Short mmCIF file of C-alpha atoms in Angstrom, two decimals:
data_model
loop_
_atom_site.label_atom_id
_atom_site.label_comp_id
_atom_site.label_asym_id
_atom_site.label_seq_id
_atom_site.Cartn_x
_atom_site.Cartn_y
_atom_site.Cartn_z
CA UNK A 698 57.33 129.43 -30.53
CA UNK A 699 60.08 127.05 -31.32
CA UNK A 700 63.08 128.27 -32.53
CA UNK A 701 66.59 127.12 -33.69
CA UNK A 702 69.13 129.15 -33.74
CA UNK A 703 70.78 130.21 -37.29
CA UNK A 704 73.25 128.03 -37.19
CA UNK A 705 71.38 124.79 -36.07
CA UNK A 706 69.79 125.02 -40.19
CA UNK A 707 69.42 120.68 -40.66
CA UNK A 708 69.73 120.06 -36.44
CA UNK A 709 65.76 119.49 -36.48
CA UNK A 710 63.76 116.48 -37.53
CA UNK A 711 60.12 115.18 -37.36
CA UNK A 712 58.97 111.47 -36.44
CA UNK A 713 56.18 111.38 -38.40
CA UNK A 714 53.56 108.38 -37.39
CA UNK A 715 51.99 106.63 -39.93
CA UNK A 716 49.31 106.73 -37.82
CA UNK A 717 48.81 110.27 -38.73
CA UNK A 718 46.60 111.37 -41.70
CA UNK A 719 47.85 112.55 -44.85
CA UNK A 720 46.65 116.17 -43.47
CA UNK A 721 47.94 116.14 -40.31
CA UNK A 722 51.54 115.11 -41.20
CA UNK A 723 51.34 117.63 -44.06
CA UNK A 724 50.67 120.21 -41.62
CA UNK A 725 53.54 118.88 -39.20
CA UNK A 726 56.32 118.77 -42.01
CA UNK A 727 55.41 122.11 -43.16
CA UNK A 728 55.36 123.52 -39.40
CA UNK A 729 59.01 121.53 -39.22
CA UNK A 730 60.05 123.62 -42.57
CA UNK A 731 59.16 126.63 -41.23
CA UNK A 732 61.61 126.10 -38.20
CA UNK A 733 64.19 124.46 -40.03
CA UNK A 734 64.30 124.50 -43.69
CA UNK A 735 66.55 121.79 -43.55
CA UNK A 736 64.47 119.90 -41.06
CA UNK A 737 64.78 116.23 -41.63
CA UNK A 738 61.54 114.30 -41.76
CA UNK A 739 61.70 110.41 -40.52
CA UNK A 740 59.19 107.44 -40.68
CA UNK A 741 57.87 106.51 -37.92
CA UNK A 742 58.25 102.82 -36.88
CA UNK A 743 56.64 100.16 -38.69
CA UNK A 744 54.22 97.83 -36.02
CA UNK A 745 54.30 94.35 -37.43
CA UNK A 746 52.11 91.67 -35.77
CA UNK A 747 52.72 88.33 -36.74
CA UNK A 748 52.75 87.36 -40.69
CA UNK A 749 50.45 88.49 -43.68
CA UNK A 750 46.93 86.14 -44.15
CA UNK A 751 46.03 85.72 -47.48
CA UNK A 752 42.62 84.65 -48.37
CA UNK A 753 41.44 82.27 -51.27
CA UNK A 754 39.42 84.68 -52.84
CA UNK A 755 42.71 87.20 -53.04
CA UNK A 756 41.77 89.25 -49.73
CA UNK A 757 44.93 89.47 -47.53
CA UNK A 758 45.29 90.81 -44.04
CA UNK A 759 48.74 92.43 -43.59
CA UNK A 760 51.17 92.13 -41.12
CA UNK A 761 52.01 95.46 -41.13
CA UNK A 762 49.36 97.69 -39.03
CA UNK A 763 50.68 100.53 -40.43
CA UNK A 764 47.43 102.64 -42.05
CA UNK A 765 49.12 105.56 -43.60
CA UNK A 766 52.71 104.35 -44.14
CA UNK A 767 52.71 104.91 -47.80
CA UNK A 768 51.23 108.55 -47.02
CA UNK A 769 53.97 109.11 -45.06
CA UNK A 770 56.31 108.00 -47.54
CA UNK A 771 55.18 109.85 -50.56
CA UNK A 772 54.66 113.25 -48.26
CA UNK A 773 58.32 112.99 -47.04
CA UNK A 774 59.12 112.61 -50.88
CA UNK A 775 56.92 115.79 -51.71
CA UNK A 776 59.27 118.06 -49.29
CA UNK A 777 61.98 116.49 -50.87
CA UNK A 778 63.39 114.12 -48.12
CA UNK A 779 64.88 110.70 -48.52
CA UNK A 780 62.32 107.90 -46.12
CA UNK A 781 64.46 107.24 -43.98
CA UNK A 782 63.43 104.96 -41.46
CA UNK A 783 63.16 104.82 -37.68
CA UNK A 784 65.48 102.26 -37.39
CA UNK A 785 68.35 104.84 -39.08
CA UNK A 786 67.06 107.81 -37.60
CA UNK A 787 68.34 105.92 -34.06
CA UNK A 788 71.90 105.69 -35.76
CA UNK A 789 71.96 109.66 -36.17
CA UNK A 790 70.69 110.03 -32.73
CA UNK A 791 73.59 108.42 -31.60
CA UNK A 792 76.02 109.93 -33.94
CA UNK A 793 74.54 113.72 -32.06
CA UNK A 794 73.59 115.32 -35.42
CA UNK A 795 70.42 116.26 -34.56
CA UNK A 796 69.59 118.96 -31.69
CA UNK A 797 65.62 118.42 -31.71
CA UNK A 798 63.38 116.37 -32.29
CA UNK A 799 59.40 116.25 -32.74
CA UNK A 800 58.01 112.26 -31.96
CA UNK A 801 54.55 112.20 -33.53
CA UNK A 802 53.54 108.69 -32.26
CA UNK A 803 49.66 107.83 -31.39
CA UNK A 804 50.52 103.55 -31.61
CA UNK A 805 48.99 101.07 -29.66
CA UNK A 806 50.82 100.21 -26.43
CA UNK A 807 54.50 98.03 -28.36
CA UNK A 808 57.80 98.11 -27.25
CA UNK A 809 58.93 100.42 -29.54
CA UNK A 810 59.27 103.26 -27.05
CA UNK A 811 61.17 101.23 -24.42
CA UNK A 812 63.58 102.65 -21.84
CA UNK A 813 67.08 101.87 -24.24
CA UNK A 814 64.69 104.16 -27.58
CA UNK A 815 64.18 106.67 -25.01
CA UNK A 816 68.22 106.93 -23.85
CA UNK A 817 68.85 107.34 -27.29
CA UNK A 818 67.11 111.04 -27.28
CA UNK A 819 68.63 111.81 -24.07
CA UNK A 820 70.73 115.27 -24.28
CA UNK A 821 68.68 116.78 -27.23
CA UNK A 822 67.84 120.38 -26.75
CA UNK A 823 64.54 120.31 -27.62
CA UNK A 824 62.09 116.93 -27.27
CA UNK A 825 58.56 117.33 -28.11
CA UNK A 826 56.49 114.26 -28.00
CA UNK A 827 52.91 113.84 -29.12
CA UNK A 828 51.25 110.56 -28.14
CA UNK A 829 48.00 109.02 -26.47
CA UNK A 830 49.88 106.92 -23.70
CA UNK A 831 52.94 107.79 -21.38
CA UNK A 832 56.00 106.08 -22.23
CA UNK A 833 59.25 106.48 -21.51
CA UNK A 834 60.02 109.42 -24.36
CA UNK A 835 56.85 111.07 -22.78
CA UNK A 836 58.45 111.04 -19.61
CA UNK A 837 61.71 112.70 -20.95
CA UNK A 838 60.22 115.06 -22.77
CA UNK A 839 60.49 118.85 -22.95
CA UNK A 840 56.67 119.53 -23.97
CA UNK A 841 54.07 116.43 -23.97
CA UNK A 842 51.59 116.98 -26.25
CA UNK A 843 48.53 114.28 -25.74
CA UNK A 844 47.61 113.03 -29.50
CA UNK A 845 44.06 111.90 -30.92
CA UNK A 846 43.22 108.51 -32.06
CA UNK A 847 42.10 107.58 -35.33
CA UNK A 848 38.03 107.54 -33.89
CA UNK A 849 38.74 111.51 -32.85
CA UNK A 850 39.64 112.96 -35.63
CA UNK A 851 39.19 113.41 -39.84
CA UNK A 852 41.69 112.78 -42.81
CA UNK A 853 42.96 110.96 -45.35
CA UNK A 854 45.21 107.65 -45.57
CA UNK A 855 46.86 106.11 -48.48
CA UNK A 856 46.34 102.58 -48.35
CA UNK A 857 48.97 99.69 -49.19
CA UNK A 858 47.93 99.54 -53.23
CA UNK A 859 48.31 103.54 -53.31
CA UNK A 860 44.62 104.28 -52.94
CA UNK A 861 43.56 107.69 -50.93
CA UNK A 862 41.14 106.94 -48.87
#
C-alpha cells in the first residue's frame, strides 16, 4: 500500500491521461483521494499533430488526438480540482511541492516524456508510472506499472462536443 505520511496531506498528485476512460481515471482519482485527500489531480499532456481539417460537409478532423480530454476535465472538476495542465504541473515540480507522483500515460511514442520531463521528477519520494512503452520516466521510476491500450480494454470517453460515448 502507498502511504503518505500525515503531514505530506496535498504532497501527492495524479497525471491523469486522457487516454484513460472516464472509468478508469475515476477509479485512479478516487484511489489518489484515498491516499491524499488533498491529492492534486493534473491533465495529462495534450498530443497535437499538425492543424484541424475541416470538411465541406461540416466534418472536421482535430488536431488534438486527445480522446477523453474533456472526461478528464470534467472528472477533475467533480473531485473538486482546478485542470491544471501538464505544462503547470512541470512548474510545481520544480518549485518541490509535490513529494509523489502517479504518471498515468498510455500515448503513442512523442516527445513528451523526453530526458529534460523526466529530470524534472527526479528526487520525488514516490514515482509510479503506468505506460505501454519505456521512456525515460519509466526508467526512473519507483514501481512501473505496464498500461493497456485503448483495443484492451472497456469504458467510456467524452468526446470534443461533450457527448459520452
Amino acid at each position: 500500500m502507498i502511504t503518505l505520511s500525515e503531514n505530506a496531506a496535498g504532497k501527492l498528485a495524479g497525471v491523469l491521461s486522457p487516454y484513460l476512460s472516464v472509468e478508469e481515471a475515476y477509479m485512479l482519482a478516487k484511489f489518489l483521494r484515498v491516499i491524499d485527500p488533498e491529492a492534486e489531480l493534473v491533465l495529462g499532456p495534450m498530443p497535437v499533430v499538425g492543424e484541424d481539417e475541416r470538411f465541406p460537409n461540416g466534418f472536421t478532423i482535430h488536431a488534438e488526438k486527445a480522446p477523453n480530454r474533456r472526461g478528464i476535465e470534467m472528472l477533475v472538476a467533480h473531485f473538486g480540482g482546478k485542470v491544471l495542465s501538464f505544462v503547470d504541473f512541470q512548474k510545481e515540480l520544480d518549485a518541490k511541492t509535490v513529494r509523489a507522483v502517479w504518471v498515468s500515460a498510455g500515448y503513442k511514442k512523442t516527445d513528451w516524456n523526453d530526458e529534460t520531463t523526466a529530470r524534472k521528477f527526479a528526487g520525488l519520494d514516490l514515482l509510479v508510472v503506468q505506460d505501454l512503452f519505456a521512456s525515460p520516466l519509466w526508467n526512473m521510476a519507483t514501481y512501473q506499472l505496464p498500461g493497456g491500450s485503448f483495443a484492451e480494454r472497456e469504458g467510456s470517453y467524452v468526446n470534443f462536443q461533450d457527448r459520452l460515448q
